[in-house]
Short mmCIF file of C-alpha atoms and ligand atoms in Angstrom, two decimals:
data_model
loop_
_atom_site.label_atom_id
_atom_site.label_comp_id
_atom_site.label_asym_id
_atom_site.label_seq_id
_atom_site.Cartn_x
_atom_site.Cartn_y
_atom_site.Cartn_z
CA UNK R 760 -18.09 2.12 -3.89
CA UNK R 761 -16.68 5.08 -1.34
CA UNK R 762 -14.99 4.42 1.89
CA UNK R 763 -15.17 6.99 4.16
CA UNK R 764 -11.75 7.18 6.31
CA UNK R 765 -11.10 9.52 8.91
CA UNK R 766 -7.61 10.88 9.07
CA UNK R 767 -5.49 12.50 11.75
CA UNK R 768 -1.96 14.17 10.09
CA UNK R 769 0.02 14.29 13.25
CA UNK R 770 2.67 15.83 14.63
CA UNK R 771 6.22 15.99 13.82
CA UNK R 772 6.78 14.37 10.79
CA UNK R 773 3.15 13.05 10.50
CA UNK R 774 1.86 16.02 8.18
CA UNK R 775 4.81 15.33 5.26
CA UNK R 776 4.76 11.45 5.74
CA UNK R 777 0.80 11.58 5.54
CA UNK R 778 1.22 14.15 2.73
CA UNK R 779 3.37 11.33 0.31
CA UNK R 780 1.25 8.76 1.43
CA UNK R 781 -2.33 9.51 0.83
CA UNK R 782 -1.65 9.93 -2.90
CA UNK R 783 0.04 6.35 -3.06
CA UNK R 784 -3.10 4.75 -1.46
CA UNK R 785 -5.35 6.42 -3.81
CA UNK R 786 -3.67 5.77 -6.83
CA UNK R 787 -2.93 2.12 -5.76
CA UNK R 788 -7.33 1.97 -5.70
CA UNK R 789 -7.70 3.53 -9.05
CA UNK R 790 -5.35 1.17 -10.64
CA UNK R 791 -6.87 -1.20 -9.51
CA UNK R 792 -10.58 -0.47 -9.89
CA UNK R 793 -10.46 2.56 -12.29
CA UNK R 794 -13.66 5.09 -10.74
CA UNK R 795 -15.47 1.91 -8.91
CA UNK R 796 -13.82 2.01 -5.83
CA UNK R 797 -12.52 5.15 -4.03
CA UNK R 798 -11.68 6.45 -0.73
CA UNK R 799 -13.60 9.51 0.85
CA UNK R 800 -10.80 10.98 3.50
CA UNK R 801 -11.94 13.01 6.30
CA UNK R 802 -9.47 15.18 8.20
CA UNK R 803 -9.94 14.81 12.23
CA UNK R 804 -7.75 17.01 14.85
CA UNK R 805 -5.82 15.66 17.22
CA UNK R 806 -2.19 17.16 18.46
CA UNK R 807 -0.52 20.17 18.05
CA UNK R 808 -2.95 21.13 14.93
CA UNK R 809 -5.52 20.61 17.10
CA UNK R 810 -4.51 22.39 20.39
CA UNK R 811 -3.35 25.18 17.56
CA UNK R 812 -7.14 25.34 16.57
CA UNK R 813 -9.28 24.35 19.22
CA UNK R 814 -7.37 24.81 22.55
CA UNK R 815 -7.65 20.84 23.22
CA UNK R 816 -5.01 17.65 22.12
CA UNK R 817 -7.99 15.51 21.42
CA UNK R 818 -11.09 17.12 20.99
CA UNK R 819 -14.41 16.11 22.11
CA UNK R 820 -15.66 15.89 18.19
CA UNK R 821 -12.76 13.82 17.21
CA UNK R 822 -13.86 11.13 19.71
CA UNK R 823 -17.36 11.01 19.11
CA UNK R 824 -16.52 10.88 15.44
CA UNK R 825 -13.86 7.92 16.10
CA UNK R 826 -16.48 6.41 18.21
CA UNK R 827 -19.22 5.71 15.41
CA UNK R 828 -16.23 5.13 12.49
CA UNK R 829 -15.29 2.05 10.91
CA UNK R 830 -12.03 3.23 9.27
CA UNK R 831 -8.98 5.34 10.22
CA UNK R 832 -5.72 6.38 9.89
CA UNK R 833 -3.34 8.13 11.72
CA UNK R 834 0.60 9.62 11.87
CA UNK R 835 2.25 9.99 14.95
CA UNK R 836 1.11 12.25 17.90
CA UNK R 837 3.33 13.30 20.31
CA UNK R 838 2.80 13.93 23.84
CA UNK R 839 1.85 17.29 24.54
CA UNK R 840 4.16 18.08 26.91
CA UNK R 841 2.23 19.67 30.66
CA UNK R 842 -1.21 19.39 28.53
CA UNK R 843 -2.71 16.91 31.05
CA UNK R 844 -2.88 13.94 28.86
CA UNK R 845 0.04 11.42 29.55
CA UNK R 846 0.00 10.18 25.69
CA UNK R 847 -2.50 10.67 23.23
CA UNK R 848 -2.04 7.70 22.15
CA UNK R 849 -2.97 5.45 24.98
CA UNK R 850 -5.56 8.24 25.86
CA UNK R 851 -7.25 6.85 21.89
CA UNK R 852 -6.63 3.02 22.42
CA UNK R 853 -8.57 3.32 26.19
CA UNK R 854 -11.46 5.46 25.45
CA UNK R 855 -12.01 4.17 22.00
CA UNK R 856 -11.71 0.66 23.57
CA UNK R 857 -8.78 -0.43 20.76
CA UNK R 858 -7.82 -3.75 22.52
CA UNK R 859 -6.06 -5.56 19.87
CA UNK R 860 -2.46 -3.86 18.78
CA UNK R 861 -1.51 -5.95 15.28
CA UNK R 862 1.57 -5.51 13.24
CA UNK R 863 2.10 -7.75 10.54
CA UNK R 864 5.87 -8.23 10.28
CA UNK R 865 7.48 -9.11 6.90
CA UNK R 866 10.70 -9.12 5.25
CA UNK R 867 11.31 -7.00 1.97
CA UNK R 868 14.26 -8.21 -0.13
CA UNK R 869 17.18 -5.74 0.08
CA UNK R 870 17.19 -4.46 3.43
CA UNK R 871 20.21 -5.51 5.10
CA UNK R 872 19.22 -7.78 8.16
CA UNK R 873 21.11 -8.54 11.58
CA UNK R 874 20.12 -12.58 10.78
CA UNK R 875 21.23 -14.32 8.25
CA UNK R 876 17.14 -15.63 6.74
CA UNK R 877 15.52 -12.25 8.02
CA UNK R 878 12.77 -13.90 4.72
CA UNK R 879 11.58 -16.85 7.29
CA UNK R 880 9.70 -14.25 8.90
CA UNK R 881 6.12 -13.62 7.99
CA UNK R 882 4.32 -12.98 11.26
CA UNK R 883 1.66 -11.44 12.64
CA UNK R 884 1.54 -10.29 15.67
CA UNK R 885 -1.87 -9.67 18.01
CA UNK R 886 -0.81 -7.84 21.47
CA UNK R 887 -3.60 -7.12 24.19
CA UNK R 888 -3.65 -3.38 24.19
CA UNK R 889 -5.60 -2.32 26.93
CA UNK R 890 -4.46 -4.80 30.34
CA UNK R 891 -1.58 -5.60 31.63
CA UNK R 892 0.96 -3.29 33.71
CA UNK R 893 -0.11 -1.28 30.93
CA UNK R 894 -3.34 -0.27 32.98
CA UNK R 895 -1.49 2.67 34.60
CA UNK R 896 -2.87 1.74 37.95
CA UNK R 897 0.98 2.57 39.85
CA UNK R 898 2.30 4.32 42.48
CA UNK R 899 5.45 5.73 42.83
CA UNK R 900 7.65 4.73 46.20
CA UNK R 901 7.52 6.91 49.57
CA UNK R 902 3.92 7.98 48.75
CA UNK R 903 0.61 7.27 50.92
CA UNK R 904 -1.27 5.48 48.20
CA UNK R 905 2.23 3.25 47.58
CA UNK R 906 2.13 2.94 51.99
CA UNK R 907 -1.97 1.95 52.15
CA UNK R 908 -1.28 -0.49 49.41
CA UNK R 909 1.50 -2.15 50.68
CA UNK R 910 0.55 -2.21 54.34
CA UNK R 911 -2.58 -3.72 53.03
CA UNK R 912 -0.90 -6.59 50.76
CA UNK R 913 1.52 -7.69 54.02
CA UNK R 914 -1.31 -7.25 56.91
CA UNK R 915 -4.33 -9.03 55.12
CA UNK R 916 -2.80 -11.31 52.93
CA UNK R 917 1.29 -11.90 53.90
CA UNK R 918 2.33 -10.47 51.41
CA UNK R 919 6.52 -9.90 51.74
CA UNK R 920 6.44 -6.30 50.13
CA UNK R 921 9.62 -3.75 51.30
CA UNK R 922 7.31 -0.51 52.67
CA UNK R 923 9.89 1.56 50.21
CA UNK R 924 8.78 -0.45 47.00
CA UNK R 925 7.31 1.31 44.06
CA UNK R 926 4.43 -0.67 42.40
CA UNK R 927 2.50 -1.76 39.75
CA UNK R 928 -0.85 -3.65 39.57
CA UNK R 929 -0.99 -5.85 36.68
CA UNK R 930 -4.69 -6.67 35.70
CA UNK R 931 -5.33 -9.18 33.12
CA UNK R 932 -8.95 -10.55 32.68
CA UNK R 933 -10.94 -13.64 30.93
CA UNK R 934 -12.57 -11.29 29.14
CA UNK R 935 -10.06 -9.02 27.94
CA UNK R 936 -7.55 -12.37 26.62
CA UNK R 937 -10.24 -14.08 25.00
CA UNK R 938 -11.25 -11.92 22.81
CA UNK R 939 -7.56 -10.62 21.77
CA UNK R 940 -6.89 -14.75 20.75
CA UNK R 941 -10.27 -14.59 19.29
CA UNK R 942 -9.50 -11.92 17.10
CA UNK R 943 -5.71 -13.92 16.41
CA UNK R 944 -7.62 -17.30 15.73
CA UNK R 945 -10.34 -15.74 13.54
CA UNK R 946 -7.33 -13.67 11.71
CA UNK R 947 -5.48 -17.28 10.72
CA UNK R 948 -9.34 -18.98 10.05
CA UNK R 949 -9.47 -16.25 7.58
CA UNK R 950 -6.10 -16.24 5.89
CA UNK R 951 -5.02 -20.24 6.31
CA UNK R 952 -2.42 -19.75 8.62
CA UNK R 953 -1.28 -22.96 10.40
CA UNK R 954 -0.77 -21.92 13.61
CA UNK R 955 -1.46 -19.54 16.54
CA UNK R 956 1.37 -19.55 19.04
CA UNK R 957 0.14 -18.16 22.46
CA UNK R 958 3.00 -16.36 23.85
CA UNK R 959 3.10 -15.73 28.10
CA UNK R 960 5.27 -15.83 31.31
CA UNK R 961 2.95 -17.90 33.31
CA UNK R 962 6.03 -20.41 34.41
CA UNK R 963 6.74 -17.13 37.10
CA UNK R 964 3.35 -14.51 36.68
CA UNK R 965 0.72 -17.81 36.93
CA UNK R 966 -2.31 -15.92 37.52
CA UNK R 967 -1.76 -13.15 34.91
CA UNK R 968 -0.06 -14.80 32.42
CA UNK R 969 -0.67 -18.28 32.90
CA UNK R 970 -4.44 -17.39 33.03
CA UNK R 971 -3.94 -15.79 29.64
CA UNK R 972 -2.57 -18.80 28.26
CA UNK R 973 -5.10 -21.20 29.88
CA UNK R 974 -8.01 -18.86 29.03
CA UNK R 975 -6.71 -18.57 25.29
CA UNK R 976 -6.62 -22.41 24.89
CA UNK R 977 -9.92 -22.64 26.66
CA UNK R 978 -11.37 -20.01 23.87
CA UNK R 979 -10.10 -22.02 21.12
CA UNK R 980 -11.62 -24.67 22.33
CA UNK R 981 -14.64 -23.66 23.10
CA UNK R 982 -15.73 -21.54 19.87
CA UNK R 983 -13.16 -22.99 17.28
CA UNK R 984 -12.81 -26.76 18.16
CA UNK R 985 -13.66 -27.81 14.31
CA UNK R 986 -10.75 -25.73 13.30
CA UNK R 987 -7.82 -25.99 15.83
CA UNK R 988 -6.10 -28.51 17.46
CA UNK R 989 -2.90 -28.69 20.63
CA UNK R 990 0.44 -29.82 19.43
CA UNK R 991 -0.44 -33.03 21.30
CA UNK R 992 -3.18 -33.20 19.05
CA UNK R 993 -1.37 -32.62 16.02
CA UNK R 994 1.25 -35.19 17.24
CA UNK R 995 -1.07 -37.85 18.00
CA UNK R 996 -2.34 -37.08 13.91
CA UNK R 997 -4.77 -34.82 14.87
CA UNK R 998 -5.78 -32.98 10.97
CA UNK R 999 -7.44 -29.81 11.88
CA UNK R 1000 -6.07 -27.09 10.00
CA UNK R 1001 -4.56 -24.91 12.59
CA UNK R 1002 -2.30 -25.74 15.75
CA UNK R 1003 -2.68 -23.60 18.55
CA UNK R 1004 0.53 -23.92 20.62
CA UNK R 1005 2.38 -21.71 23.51
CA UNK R 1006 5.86 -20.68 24.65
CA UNK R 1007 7.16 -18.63 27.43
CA UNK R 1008 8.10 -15.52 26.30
CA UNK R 1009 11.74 -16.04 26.92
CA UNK R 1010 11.94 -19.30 24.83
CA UNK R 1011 9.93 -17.12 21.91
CA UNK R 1012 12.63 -14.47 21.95
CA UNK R 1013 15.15 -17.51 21.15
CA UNK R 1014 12.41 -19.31 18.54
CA UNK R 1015 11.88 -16.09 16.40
CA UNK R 1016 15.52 -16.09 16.22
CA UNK R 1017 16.38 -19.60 15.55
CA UNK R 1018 13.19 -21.01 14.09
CA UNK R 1019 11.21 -18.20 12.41
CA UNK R 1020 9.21 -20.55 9.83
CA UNK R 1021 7.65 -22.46 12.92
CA UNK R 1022 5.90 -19.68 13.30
CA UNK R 1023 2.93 -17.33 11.97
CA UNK R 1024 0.10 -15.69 14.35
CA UNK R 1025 1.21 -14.45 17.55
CA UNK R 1026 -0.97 -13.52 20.46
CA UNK R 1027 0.06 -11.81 23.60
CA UNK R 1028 -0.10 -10.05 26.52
CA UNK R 1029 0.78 -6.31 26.34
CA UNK R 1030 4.12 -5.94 27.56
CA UNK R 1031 5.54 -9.40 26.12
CA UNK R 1032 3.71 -7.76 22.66
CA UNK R 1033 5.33 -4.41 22.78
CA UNK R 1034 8.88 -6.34 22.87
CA UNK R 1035 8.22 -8.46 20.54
CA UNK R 1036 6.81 -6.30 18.11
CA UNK R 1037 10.23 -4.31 18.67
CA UNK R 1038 12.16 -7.46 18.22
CA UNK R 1039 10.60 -8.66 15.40
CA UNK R 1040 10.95 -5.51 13.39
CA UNK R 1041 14.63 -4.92 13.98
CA UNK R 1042 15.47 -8.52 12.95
CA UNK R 1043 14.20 -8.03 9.45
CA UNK R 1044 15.54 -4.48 9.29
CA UNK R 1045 12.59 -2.80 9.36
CA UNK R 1046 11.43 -0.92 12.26
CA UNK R 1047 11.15 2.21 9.50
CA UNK R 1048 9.07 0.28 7.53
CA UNK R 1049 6.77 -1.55 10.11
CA UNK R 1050 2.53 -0.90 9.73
CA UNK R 1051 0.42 -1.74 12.30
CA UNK R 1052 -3.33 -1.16 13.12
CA UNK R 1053 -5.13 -0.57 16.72
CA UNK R 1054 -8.53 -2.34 16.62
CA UNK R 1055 -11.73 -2.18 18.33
CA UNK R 1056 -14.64 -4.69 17.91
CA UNK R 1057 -15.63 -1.71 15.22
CA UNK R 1058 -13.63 0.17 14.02
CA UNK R 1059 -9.97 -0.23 12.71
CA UNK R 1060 -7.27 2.44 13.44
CA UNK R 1061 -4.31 2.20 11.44
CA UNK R 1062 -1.27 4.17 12.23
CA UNK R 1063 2.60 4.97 11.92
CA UNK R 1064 4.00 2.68 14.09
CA UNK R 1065 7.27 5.22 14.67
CA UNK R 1066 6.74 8.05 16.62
CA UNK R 1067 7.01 12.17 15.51
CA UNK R 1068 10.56 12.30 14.69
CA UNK R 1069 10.74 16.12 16.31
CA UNK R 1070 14.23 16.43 14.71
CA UNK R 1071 13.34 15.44 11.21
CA UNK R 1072 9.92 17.64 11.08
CA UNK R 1073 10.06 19.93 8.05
CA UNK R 1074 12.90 18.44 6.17
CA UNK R 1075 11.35 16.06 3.96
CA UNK R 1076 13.69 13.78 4.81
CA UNK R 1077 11.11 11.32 6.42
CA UNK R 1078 10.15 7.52 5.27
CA UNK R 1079 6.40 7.37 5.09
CA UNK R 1080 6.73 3.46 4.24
CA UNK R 1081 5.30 2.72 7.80
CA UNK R 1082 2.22 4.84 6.97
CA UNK R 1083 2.23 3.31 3.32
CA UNK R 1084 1.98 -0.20 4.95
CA UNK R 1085 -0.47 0.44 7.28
CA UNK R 1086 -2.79 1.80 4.54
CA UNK R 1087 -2.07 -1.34 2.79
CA UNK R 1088 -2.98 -3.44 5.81
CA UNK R 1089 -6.29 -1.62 5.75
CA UNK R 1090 -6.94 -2.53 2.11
CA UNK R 1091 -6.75 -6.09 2.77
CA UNK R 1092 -8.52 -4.97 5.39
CA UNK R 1093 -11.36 -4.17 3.58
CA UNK R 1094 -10.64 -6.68 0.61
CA UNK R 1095 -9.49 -4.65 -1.96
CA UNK R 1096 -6.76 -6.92 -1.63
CA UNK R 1097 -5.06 -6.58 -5.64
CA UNK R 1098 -5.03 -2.50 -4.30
CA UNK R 1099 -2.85 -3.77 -1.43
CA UNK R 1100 -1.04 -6.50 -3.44
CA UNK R 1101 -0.08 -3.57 -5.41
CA UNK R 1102 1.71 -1.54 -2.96
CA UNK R 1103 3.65 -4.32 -1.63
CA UNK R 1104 5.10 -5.45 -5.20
CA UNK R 1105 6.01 -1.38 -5.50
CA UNK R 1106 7.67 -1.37 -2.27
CA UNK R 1107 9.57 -4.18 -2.97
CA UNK R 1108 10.57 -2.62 -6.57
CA UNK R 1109 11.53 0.72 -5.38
CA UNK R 1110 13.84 -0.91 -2.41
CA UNK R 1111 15.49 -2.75 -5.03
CA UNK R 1112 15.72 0.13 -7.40
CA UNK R 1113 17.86 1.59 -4.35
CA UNK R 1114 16.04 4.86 -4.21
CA UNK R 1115 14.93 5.55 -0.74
CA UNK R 1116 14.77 7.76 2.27
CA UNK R 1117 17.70 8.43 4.59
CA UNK R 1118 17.08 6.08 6.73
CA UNK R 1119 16.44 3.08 4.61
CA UNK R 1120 19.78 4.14 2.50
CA UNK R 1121 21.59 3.91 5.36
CA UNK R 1122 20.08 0.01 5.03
CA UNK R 1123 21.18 -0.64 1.53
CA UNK R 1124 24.56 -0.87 -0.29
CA UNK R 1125 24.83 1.51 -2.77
CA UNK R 1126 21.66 3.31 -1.93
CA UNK R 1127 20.55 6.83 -2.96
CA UNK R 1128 19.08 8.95 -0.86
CA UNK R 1129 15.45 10.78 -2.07
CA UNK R 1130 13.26 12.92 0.42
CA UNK R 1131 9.90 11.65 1.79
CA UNK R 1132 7.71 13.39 -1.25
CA UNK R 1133 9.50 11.67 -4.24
CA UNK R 1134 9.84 8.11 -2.00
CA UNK R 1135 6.13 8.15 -2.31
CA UNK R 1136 6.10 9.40 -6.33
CA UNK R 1137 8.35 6.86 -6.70
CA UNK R 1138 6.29 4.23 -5.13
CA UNK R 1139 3.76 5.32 -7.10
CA UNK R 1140 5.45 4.91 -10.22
CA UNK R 1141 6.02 1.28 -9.76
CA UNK R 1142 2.49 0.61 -9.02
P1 LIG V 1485 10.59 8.33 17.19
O1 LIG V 1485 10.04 7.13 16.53
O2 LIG V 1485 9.96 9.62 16.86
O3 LIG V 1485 12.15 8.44 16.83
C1 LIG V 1485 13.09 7.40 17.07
C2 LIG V 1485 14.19 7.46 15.98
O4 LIG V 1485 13.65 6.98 14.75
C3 LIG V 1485 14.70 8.86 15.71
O5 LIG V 1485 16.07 8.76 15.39
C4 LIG V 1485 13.90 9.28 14.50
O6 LIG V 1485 14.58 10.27 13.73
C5 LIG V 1485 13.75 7.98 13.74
N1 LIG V 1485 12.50 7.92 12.94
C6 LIG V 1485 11.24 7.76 13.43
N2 LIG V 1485 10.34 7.76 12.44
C7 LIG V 1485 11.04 7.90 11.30
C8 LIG V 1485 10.67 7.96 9.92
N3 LIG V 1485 9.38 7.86 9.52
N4 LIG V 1485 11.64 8.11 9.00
C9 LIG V 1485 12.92 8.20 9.38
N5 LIG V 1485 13.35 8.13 10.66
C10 LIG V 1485 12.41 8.00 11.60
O7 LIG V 1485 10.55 8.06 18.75
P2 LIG V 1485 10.83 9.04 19.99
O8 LIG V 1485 11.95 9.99 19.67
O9 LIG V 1485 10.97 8.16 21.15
O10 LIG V 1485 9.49 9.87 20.20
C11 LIG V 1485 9.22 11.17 19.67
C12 LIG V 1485 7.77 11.52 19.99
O11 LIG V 1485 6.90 10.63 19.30
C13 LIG V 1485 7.37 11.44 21.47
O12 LIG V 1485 6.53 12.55 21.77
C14 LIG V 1485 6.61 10.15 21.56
O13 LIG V 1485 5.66 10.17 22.60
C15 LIG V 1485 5.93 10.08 20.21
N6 LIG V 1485 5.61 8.72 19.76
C16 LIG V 1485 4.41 8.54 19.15
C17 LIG V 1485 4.06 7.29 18.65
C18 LIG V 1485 2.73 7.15 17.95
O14 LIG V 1485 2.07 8.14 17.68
N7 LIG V 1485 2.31 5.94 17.64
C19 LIG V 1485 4.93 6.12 18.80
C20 LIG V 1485 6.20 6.44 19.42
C21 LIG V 1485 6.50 7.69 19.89
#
């Protein structure tokens, strides 16, 4: 069996972390499956290589190819600076409609942690991509479309806005939360996880926030109510498999530090995900290391979760682990799961073997340092 995945290098960094991992994720398939399963990769432009070819950041046959795919995969794109586009990035998750932002985050044994149990942490976490204050609608203070707006909020609806205020409009929708906790509910169906926790500020933003929390219970409810249950529920004896709970985002930031093992799928609003995400990575040590996947209700686009790296480009000195991950995630993905299963165990073998890019060493006692190339050779030994 092929899979056809389309590929963007990137910029920065992207082409020599993309470059040591493509050969880890294909030999992790052929040791696993010998010649029946294989990829088919499929180079797309987008970035500098692009502009450098076609005079665009994100050509027009990129899209329409991204917009019939199932599978991709993706290093880091900068943002062309004066080229039009405020990120290329957000410009792929809004036209491509990639709603749900998910990064797994695990602990491997060996890096050194800022807790003391960074291993109680095996989350997931599902972040709306596309709403929020995320939506770019903004308007910078002093200007006319800043003046109409506010005049408008204090004469029609009493609104106590200073005339000099900057702001931000910060759409959230039925639509758009259900089917981000749909996506986080189906995720824990699939894999027996035991709960989904959602995570919101609706105690202050009650409309926003709030709504996404009342409109994610109301989902569960609604299209999984043989499989879930409240915390009330589950207190009262309810024996559904899966407890679908919420905390203010606040309280979570104190939970993930205290109480990890309490909890597994995440799913949240944009801006409460991107922190989290953040948060989450750091406290097992592994922001370097983190995958994560942008996802569509068709296709799934993995990426490098770090950005280009412009002072690193060209030195080999990179860690393509996040890459590595992400094309593991997409494995499981597709369920060629002992292929995936694979390239954890040799991640976890080569971090304890010591032998690991710059940034990683810095991580690990006694570390030695090896450039981006042989970190993936390496990897690939082990699998
Ligand atoms: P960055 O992630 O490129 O760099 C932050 C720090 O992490 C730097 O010290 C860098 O050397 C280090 N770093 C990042 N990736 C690394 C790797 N694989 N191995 C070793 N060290 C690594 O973030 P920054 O500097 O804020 O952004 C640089 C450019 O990347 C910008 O143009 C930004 O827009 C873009 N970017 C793209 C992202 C994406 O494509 N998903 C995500 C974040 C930023």
């Amino acid at each position: 069996m092929e899979k056809t995945v389309y590929y963007i290098e990137g910029d920065g960094i992207g082409p020599e972390v993309w470059a040591a991992a493509r050969p880890v994720l294909d030999a992790a398939v052929s040791k696993s499956y010998g010649d029946a399963k294989k990829f088919k990769w499929v180079e797309l432009l987008a970035g500098e290589k692009a502009f450098a070819q076609t005079g665009s950041y994100l050509p027009e046959e990129t899209l329409t190819t991204l917009a019939a795919a199932e599978l991709a995969i993706k290093g880091p794109l900068g943002t062309p600076v004066g080229g039009g586009i405020r990120s290329l990035n957000v410009a792929l998750r809004q036209i491509l409609d990639l709603y749900a932002c998910i990064r797994p985050i695990k602990y491997f044994k060996g890096i050194e942690s800022p807790v003391k149990h960074p291993e109680n942490v095996d989350m997931i976490i599902y972040r709306e991509n596309t709403e929020d204050v995320y939506a770019g609608i903004e308007y910078a203070s002093g200007t006319p479309e800043a003046k109409k707006l506010i005049e408008f909020l204090r004469g029609e609806l009493g609104a106590n806005v200073s005339l000099s205020a900057g702001v931000g409009i910060k759409p959230i929708t039925p639509a758009g939360s259900k089917r981000l906790v749909r996506k986080a509910i189906q995720h824990a169906v699939d894999k027996g996880e035991k709960s989904v926790t959602l995570v919101h500020k609706g105690n202050i933003m009650k409309y926003t926030e709030g709504a996404f929390r009342a409109w994610g219970y109301e989902l569960a409810r609604d299209e999984f109510a043989d499989q879930v249950m409240t915390e009330e529920e589950a207190a009262a004896g309810g024996a559904k498999p899966i407890v679908i709970k919420d905390r203010i985002a606040d309280s979570m930031f104190q939970q993930v530090l205290i109480k990890p093992q309490l909890y597994s799928v995440i799913a949240t609003t944009n801006l409460n995900g991107d922190y989290l995400s953040d948060a989450l990575a750091a406290q097992v040590g592994g922001l370097g290391l983190a995958p994560g996947v942008n996802m569509s209700e068709k296709l799934a686009f993995y990426e490098a979760t770090h950005g280009t790296a412009p002072r690193m480009a060209g030195q080999d000195s990179a860690n393509p682990g996040s890459l590595i991950l992400s094309g593991a995630m997409m494995l499981e993905h597709i369920g060629w799961t002992e292929a995936a299963n694979r390239i954890h165990a040799a991640m976890e073998k080569t971090i304890t073997a010591k032998r690991v890019p710059k940034d990683l060493a810095a991580q690990i006692n006694g570390a030695t340092t090896v450039g981006c190339k042989q970190f993936g050779e390496i990897l690939e030994s082990y699998l």
